[in-house]
Coordinates of C-alpha atoms in Angstrom, one line a residue:
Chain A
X303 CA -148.3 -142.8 -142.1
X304 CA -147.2 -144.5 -145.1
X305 CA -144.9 -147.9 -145.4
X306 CA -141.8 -146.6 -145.7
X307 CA -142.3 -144.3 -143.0
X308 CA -143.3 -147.3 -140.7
X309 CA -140.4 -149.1 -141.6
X310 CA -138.0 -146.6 -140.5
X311 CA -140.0 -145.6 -137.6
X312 CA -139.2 -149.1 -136.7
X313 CA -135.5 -149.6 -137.9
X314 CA -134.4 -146.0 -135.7
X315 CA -136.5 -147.2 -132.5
X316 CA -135.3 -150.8 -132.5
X317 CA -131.4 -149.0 -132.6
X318 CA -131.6 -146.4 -130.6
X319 CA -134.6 -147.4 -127.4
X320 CA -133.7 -151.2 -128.0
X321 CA -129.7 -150.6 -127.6
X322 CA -130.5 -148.1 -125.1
X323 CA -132.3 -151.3 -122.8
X324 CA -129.4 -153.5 -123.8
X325 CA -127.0 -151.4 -121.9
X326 CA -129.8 -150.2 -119.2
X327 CA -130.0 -153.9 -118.5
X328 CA -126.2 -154.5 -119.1
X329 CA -125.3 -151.4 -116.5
X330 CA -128.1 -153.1 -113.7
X331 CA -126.4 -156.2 -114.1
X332 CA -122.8 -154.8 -114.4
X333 CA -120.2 -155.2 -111.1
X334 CA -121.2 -153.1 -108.2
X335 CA -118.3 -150.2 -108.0
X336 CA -117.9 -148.3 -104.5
X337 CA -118.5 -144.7 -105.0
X338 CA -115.2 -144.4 -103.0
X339 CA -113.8 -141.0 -102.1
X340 CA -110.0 -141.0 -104.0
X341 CA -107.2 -138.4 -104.3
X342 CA -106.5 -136.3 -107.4
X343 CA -103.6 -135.7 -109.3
X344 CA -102.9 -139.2 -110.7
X345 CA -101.0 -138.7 -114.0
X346 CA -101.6 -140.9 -117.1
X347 CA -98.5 -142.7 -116.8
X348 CA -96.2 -141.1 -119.1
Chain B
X37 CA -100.9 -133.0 -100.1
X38 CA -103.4 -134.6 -102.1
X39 CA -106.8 -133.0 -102.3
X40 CA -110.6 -134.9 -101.8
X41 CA -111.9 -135.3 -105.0
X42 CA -116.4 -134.5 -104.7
X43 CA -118.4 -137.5 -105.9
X44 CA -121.7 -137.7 -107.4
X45 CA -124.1 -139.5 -105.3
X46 CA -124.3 -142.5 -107.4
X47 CA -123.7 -144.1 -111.0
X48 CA -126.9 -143.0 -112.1
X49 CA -126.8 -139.2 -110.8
X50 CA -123.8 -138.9 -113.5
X51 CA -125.6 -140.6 -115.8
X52 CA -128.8 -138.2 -115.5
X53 CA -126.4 -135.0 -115.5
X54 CA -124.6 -136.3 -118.4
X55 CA -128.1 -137.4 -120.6
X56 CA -129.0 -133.8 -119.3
X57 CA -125.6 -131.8 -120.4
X58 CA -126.2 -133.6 -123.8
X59 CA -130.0 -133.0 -124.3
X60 CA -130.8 -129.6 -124.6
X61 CA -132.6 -126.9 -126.8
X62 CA -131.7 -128.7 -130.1
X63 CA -133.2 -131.8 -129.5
X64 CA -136.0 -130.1 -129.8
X65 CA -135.7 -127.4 -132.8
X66 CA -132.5 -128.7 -134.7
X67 CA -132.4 -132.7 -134.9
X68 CA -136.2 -132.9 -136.3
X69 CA -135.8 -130.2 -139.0
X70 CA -132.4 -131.6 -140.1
X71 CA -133.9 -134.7 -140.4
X72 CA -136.9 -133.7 -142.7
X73 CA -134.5 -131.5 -145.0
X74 CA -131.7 -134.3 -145.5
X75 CA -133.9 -137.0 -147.0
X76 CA -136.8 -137.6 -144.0
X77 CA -136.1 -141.2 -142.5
X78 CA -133.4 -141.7 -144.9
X79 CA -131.0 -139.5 -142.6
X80 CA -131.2 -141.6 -139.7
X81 CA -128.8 -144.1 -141.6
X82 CA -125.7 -141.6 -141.9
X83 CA -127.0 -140.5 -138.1
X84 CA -126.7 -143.7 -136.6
X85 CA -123.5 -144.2 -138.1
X86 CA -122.2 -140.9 -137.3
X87 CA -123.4 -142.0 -134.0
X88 CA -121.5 -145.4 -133.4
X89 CA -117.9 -144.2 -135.4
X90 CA -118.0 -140.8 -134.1
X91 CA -120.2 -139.4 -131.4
X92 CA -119.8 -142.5 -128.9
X93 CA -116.1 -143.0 -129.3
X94 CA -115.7 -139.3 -128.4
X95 CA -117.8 -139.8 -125.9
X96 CA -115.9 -142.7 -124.6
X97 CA -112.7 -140.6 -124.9
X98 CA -113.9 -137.7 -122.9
X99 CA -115.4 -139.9 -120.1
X100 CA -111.8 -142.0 -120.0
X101 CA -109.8 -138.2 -119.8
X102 CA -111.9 -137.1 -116.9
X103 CA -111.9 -140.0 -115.0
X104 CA -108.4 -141.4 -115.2
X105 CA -107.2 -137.7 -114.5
X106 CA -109.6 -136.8 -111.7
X107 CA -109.6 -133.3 -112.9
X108 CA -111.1 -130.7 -115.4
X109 CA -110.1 -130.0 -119.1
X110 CA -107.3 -128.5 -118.4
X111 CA -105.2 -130.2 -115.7
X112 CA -106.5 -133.2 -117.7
X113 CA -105.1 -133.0 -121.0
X114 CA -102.4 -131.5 -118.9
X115 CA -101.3 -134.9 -117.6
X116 CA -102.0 -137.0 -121.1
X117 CA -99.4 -134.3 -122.8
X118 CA -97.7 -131.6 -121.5
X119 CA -98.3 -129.4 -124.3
X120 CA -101.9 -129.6 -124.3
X121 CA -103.6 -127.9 -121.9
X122 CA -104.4 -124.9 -123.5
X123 CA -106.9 -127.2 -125.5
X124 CA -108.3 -127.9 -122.6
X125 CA -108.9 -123.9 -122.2
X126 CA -109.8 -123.3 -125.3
X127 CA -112.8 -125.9 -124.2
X128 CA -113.4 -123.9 -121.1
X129 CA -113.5 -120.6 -122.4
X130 CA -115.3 -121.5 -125.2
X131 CA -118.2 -123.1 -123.7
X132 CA -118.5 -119.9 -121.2
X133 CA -118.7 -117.8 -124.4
X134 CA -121.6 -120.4 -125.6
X135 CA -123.0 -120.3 -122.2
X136 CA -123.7 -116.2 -122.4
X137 CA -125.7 -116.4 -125.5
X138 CA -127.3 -119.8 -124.5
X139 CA -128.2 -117.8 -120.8
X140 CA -130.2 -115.5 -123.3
X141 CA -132.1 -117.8 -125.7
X142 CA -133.5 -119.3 -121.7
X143 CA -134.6 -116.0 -121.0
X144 CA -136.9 -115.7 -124.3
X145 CA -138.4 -119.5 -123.1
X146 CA -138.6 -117.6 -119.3
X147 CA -140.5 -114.7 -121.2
X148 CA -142.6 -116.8 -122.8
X149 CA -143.4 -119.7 -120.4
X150 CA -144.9 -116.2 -118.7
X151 CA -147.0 -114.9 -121.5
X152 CA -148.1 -118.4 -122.4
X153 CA -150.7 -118.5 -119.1
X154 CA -152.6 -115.8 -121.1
X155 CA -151.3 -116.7 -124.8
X156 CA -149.8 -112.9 -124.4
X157 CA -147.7 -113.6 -128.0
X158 CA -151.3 -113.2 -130.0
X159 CA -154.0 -114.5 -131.8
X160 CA -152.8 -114.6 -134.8
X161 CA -149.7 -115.4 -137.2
X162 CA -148.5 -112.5 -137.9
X163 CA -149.6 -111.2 -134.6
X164 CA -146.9 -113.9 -133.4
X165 CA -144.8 -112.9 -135.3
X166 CA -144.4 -109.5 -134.6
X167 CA -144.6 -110.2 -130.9
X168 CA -141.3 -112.2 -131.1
X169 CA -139.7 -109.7 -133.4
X170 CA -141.1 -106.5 -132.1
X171 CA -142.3 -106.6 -128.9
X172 CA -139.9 -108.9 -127.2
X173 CA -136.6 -108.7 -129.0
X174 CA -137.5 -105.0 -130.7
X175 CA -134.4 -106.2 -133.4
X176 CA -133.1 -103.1 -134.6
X177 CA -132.4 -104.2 -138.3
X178 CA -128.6 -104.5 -138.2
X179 CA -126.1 -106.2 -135.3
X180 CA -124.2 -102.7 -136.0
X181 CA -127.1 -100.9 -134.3
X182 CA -127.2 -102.2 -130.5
X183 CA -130.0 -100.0 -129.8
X184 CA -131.1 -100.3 -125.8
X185 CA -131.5 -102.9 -123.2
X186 CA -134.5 -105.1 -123.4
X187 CA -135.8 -105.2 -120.0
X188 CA -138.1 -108.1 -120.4
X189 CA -134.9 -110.1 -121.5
X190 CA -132.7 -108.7 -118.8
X191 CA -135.2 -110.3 -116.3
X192 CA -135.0 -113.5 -118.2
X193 CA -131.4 -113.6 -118.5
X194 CA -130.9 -112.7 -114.9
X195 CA -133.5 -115.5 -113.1
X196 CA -131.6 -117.8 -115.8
X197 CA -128.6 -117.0 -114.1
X198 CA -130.1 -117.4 -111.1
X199 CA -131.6 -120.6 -111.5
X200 CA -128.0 -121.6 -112.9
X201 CA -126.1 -120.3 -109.4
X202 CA -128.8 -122.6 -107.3
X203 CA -128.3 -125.5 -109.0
X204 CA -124.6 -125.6 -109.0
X205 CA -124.0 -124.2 -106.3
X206 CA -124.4 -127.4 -103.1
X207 CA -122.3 -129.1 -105.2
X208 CA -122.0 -132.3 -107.5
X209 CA -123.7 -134.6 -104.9
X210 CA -126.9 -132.1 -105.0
X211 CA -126.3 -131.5 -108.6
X212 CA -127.0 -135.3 -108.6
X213 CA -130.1 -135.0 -107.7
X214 CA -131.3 -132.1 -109.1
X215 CA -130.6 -133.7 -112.9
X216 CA -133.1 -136.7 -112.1
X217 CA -136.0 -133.6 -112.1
X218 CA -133.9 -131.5 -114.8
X219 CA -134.3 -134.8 -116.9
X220 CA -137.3 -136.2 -116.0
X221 CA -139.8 -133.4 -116.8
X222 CA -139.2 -132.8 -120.2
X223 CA -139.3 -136.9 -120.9
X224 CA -142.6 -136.4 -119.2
X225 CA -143.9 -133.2 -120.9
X226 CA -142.7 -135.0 -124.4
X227 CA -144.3 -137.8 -123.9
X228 CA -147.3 -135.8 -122.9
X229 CA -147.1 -133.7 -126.2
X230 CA -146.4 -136.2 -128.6
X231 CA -149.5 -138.3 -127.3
X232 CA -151.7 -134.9 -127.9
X233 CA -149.4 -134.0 -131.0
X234 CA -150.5 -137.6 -132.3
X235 CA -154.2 -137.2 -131.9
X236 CA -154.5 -134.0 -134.0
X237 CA -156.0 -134.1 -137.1
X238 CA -153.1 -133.8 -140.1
X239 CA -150.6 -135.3 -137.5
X240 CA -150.0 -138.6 -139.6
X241 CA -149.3 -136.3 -142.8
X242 CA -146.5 -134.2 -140.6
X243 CA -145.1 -137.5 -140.0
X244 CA -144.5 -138.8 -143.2
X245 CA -142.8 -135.6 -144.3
X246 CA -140.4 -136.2 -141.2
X247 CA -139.9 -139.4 -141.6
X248 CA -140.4 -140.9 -145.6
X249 CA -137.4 -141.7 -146.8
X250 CA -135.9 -140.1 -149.3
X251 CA -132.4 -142.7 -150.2
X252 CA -131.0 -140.8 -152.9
X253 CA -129.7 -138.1 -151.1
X254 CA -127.6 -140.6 -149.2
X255 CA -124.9 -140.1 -152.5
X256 CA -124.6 -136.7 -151.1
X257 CA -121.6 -135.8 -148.5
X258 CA -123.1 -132.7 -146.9
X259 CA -126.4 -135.3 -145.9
X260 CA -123.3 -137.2 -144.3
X261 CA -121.8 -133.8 -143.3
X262 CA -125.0 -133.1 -141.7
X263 CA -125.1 -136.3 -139.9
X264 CA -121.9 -136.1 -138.4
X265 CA -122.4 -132.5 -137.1
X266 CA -125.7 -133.2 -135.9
X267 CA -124.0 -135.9 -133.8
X268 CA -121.1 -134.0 -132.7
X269 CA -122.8 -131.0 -131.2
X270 CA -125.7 -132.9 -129.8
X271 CA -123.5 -135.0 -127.4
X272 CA -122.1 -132.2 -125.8
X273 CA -118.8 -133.2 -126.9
X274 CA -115.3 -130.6 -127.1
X275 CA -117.3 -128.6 -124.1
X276 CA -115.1 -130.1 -121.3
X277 CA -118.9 -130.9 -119.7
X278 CA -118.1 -134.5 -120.5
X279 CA -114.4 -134.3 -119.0
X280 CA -115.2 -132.5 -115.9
X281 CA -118.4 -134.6 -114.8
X282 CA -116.7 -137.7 -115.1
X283 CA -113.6 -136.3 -113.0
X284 CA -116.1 -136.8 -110.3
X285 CA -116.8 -140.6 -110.9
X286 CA -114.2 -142.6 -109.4
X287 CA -111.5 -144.0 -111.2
X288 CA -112.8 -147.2 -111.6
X289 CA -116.3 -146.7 -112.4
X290 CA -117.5 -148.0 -115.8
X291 CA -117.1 -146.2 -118.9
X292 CA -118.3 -147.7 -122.1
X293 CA -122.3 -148.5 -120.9
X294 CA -122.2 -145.2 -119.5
X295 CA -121.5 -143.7 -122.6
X296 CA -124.0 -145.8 -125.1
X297 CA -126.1 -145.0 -122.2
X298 CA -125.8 -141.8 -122.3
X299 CA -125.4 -141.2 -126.0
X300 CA -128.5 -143.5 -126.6
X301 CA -130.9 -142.0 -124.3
X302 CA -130.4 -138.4 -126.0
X303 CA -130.8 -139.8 -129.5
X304 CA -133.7 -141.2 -128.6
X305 CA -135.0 -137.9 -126.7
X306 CA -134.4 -136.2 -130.1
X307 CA -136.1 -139.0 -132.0
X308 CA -139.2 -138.6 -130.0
X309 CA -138.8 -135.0 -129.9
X310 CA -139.6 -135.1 -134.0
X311 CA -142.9 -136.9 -133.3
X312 CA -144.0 -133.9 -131.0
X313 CA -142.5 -131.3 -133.5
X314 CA -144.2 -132.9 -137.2
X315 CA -147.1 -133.8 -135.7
X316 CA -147.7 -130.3 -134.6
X317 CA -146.6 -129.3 -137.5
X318 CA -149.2 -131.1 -139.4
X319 CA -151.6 -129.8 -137.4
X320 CA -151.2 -126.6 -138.2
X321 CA -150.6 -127.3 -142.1
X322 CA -154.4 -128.8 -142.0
X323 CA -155.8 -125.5 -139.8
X324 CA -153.6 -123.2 -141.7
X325 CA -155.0 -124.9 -145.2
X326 CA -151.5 -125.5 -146.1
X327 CA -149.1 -127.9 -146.9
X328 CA -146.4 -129.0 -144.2
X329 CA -143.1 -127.1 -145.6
X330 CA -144.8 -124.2 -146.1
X331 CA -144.9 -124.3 -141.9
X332 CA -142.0 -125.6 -140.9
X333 CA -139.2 -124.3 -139.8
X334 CA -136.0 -124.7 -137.3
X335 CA -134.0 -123.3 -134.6
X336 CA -135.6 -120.1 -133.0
X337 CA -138.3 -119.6 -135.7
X338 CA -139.6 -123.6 -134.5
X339 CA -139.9 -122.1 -131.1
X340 CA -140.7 -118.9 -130.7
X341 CA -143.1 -118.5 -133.8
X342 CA -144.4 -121.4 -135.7
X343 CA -145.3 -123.7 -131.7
X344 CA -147.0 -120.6 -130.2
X345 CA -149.3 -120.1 -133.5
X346 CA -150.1 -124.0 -133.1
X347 CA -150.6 -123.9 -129.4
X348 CA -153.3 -121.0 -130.5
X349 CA -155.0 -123.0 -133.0
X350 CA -155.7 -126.4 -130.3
X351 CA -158.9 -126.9 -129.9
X352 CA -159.2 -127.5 -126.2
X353 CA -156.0 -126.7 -123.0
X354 CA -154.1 -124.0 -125.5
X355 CA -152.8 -122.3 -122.4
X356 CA -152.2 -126.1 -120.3
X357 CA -149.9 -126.4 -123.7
X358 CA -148.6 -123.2 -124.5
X359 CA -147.0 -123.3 -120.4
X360 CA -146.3 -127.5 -121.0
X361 CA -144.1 -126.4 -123.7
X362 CA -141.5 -123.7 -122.7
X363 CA -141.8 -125.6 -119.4
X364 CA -140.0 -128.2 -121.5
X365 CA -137.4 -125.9 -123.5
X366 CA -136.7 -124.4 -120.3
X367 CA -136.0 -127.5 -118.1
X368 CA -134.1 -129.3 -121.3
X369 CA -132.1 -125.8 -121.4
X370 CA -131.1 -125.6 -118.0
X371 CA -128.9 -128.6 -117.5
X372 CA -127.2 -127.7 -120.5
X373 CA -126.6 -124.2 -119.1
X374 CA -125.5 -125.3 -115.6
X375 CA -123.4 -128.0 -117.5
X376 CA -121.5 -125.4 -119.6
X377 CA -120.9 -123.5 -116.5
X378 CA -119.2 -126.4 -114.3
X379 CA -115.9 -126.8 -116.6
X380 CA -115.5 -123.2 -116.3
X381 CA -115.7 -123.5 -112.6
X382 CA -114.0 -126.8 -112.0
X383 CA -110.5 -125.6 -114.4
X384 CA -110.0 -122.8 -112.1
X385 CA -110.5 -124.4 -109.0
X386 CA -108.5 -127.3 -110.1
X387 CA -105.6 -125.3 -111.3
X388 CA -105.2 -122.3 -108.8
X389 CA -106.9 -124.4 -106.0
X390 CA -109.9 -122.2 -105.0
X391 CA -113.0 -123.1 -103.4
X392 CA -115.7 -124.0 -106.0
X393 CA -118.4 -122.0 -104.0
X394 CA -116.4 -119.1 -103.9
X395 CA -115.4 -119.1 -107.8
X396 CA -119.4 -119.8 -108.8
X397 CA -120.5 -116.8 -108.1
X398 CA -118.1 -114.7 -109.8
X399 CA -118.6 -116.6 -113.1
X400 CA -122.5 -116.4 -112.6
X401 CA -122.3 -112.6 -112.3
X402 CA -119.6 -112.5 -115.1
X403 CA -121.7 -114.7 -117.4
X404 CA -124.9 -112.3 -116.6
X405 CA -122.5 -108.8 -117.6
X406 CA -121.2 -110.9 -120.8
X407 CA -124.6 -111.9 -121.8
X408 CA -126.0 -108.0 -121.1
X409 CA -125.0 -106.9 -124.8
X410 CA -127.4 -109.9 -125.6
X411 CA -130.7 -108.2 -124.2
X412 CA -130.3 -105.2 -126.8
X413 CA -132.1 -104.4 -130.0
X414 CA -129.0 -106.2 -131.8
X415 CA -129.3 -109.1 -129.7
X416 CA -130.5 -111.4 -132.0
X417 CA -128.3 -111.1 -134.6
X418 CA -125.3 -111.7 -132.2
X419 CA -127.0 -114.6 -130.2
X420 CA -127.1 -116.3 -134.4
X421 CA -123.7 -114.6 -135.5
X422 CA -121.4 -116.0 -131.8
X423 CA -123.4 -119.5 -131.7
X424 CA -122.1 -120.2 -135.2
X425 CA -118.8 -119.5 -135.1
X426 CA -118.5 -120.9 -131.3
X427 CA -120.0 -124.0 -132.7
X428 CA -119.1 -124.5 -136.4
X429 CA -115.3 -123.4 -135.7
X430 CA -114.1 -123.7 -132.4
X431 CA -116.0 -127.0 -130.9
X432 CA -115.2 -128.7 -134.3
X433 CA -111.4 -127.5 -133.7
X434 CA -111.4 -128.5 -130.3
X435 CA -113.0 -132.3 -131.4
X436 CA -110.0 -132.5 -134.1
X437 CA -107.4 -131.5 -131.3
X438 CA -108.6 -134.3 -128.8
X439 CA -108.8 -136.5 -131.0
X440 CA -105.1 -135.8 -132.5
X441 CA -103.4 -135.6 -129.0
X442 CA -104.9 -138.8 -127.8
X443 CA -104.6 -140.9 -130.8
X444 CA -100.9 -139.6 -131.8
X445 CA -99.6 -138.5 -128.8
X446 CA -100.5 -140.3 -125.7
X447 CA -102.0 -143.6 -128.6
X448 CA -105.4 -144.7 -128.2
X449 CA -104.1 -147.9 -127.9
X450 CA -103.0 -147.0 -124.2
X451 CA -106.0 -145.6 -122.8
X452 CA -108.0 -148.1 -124.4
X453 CA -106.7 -150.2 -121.9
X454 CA -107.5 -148.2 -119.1
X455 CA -111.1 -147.9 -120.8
X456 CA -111.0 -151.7 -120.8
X457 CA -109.8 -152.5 -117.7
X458 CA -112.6 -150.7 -115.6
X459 CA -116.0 -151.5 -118.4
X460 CA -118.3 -154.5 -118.2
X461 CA -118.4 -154.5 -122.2
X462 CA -114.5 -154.5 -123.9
X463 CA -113.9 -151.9 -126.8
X464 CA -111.7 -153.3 -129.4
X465 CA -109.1 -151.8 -131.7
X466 CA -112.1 -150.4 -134.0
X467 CA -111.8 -147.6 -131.3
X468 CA -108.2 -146.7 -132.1
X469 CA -109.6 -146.4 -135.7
X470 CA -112.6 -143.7 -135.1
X471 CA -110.6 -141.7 -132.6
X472 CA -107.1 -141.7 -134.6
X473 CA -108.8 -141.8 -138.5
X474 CA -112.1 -141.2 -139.1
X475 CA -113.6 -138.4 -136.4
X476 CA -110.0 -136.0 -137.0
X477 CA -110.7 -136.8 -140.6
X478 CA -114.4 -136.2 -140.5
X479 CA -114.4 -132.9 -138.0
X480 CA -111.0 -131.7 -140.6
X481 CA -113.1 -132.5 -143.7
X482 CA -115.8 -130.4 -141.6
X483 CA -113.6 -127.2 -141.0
X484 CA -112.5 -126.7 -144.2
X485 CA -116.0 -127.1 -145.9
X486 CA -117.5 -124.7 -143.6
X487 CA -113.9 -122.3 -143.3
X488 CA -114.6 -122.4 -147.9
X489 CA -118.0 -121.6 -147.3
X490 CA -117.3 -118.5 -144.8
X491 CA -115.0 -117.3 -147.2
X492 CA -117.1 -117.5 -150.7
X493 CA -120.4 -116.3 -149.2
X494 CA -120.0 -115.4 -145.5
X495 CA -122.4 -115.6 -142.7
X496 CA -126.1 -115.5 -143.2
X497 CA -127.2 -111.8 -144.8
X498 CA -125.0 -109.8 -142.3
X499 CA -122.1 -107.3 -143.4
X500 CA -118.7 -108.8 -143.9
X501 CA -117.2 -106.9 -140.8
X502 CA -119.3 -109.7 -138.5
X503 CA -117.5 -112.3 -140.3
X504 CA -114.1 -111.0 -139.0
X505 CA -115.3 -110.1 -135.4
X506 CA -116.6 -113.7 -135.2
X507 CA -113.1 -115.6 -136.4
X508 CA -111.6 -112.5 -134.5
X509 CA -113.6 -114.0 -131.2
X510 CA -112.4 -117.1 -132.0
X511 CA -108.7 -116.2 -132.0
X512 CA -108.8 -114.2 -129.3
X513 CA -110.4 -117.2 -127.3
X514 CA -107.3 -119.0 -128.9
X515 CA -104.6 -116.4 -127.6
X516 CA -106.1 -116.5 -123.9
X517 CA -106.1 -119.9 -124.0
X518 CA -102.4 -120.0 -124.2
X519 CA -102.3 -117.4 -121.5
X520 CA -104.0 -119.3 -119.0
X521 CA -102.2 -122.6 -119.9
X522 CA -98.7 -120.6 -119.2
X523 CA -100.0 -118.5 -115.8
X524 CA -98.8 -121.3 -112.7
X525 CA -100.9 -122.9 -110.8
X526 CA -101.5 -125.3 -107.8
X527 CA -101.2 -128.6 -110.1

């Protein structure tokens, strides 16, 4: 593969798998929601 | 009184069924040639952008809708604006329409993920060729002349069907876990490919012709326009897919890591998938004794003609392959077929009230009769002529209209703070700006490119009349939207 190749190789991976561990990691460490049951029918508030 | 809402069984079965709904077929065929025809590496610039000022805020948007409102499209939009909810119809009916011809292009992989255990497509080129063209689809030359039912495909579309109806049909909490296999074969069977795809000879040469950059065509606005479609129609966003899984999440569940999440993981699936596809591809160029563009190709020509003639040229496990990789089309197509079937299933039992399990099978069985005029002679042709105007017209349409109603009419500003006040990571007021400026301006700009195009030259080589029937489609879908929105329900 030539240079510039490489370089974007690298520049697309680092975005896309290394943003896709920040918020892997960012979603293990986020706060722990209850998976609750709720009722439906809430409206938006208008 | 106020109805139980199902749940997926935890944060990460939504996740999985979302990465699934968004990863499908195009990964695959689409993202890798797009990239290598819009200046190789060079694209991924206007794609990542597209990616962080369109595809994710959308993304975002969606998820906020169908979890603040706890319902599907329709009854969704519904309670942001009045007014609205026959855009949320339009979504639904839409991706059923989408869901017919998509049912059909998984029966072609179910045909041949069977004929690949004895390579039954032919030894050679044109011998794959005509296998596809001939003996499978027997295309009868114009989408005037239907011709008769392919049986072959009528089998295909009906186990699709079938395979849809099981998955869906437990529920969201088996759903759940059906996804983590749905998604993590075809991460397995890349990975498998694009290690044996890398260790062919001419593999580094397919490479550099997918990824060398090529900067100058960065000046040019349909690279960009390219980019943000790409993008747009990769997410699986304006299907009410989004909407009506996250409607099972509750309320305060996290929004904003799910969505880089899941908007990250199938970028980087389609990333990956290029290193499979152009290494292959290379492959082939060195056994064919040709160079790489003169062997590659996109869409259904990728699939069902160029692979197989690869597959028969490996040296060693052709068949192991062959089976390895409609195995993967199929299990990437088939959360993306169950996923366009859900909305459809979760509007009307959210709006009349109905038992989901007894409203699946009737939209199975009506998907299969829909997608029958599919399996004919003509079948081809429409499969092409319905996925472009579904997708180039009515999901870009649909896009502009969410984007409109929640940036103008209910403000951005106002479910950003709902977005905000259930996310580990804030979203600022560069949100507001994507979702009221630059997507409605980017997905109008869109329209009206492709609306100019239709117009001047038409569609592809087919006779002006299929031009009409395909807008027609599309304002009929309009028209019974409006219908259902008016017909009273349960709300």
């Amino acid at each position: 593969m030539n240079g510039s190749a490489i370089v974007m190789l690298i520049f697309a991976s680092l975005i896309l798998y290394g943003g896709l561990g920040y918020y892997l990691v960012r979603a293990a460490r986020g706060k722990k929601r209850k998976n609750s049951e709720e009722t439906t029918n809430e409206s938006f508030g208008e | 009184m106020a109805k139980t809402r199902e749940r997926w069984g935890s944060r990460s079965s939504f996740v999985f069924a979302a990465i699934g709904a968004a990863i499908g077929l195009g990964n695959v065929w689409r993202f890798p040639y797009i990239t290598y025809q819009n200046g190789g590496g060079a694209f991924l610039i206007p794609y990542l952008i597209a990616l962080i000022t369109a595809g994710i805020p959308l993304m975002i948007l969606e998820y906020a809708v169908g979890q603040k409102a706890q319902s599907s499209p329709p009854t969704a939009l519904k309670t942001i604006w009045k007014k609205s909810e026959w855009i949320g119809w339009f979504a639904v009916v839409l991706v059923f329409v989408l869901a017919t011809y998509y049912a059909t292009i998984m029966s072609w992989c179910v045909n041949y993920f069977y004929q690949s255990f004895t390579l039954g497509w032919g030894n050679t080129p044109r011998a794959v060729e005509t296998f596809f063209n001939q003996t499978l689809l027997a295309k009868s030359g114009s989408p005037g002349i239907l011709g008769g039912i392919q049986l072959p495909v009528l089998i295909g579309l009906a186990v699709t069907w079938l395979l849809i109806y099981l998955c869906l049909f437990k529920g969201v909490k088996t759903l759940g876990k059906i996804v983590y296999f749905t998604v993590g074969i075809p991460w397995l069977i890349l990975i498998i490919m694009v290690i044996r795809g890398l260790t062919l000879p001419g593999a580094m040469e397919g490479l550099n012709f997918y990824l060398t950059p090529d900067f100058s065509v960065l000046l040019q606005p349909k690279v960009w326009l390219a980019a943000y479609g790409q993008i747009f129609f990769t997410l699986s966003l304006a299907m009410g897919t989004l909407i009506v899984y996250a409607s099972y999440l509750p309320r305060n569940s996290d929004i904003t890591v799910n969505a880089f999440i899941t908007s990250l993981a199938n970028c980087g699936t389609a990333f990956l998938a290029g290193f499979a596809v152009f290494s292959t591809l290379g492959y082939l160029a060195s056994a064919m004794g040709v160079t790489v563009p003169e062997v590659t190709t996109s869409g259904l020509g990728l699939a069902f003609v160029t692979y197989p003639t690869a597959i028969n040229l490996l040296p060693v496990a052709s068949r192991l392959f062959g089976a390895l990789f409609f195995l993967l089309l199929i299990t990437l197509g088939i959360d993306s077929a169950f996923s366009q079937i859900e909305p459809v299933v979760g509007s009307i039992a959210d709006k009349w009230g109905f038992n989901k399990r007894k409203v699946l099978p009737l939209v199975v069985l009506t998907g299969f009769i829909v997608g029958i005029p599919y399996t004919t002679k003509a079948g081809f042709y429409w499969v092409d002529i319905i996925d472009h105007f579904v997708c180039t017209y009515g999901l870009t349409l649909i896009g502009f209209l969410e984007c409109i109603v929640i940036g103008y009419f209910f403000k951005a500003s106002r479910i950003r703070e709902y977005i905000n006040s259930v996310s580990d990571v804030r979203i600022g007021p560069w949100w507001d700006v994507f979702i009221k400026i630059v997507t409605p301006i980017v997905l109008g700009v869109s329209l009206i490119y492709e609306l100019i195009k239709l117009i001047q030259k038409g569609y592809g080589n087919y006779p002006v009349w299929t031009a009409f029937s395909g807008i027609g489609l599309i304002i009929l879908l309009i028209v019974l939207s409006f219908i259902l929105s008016r017909k009273r329900g349960n709300l």
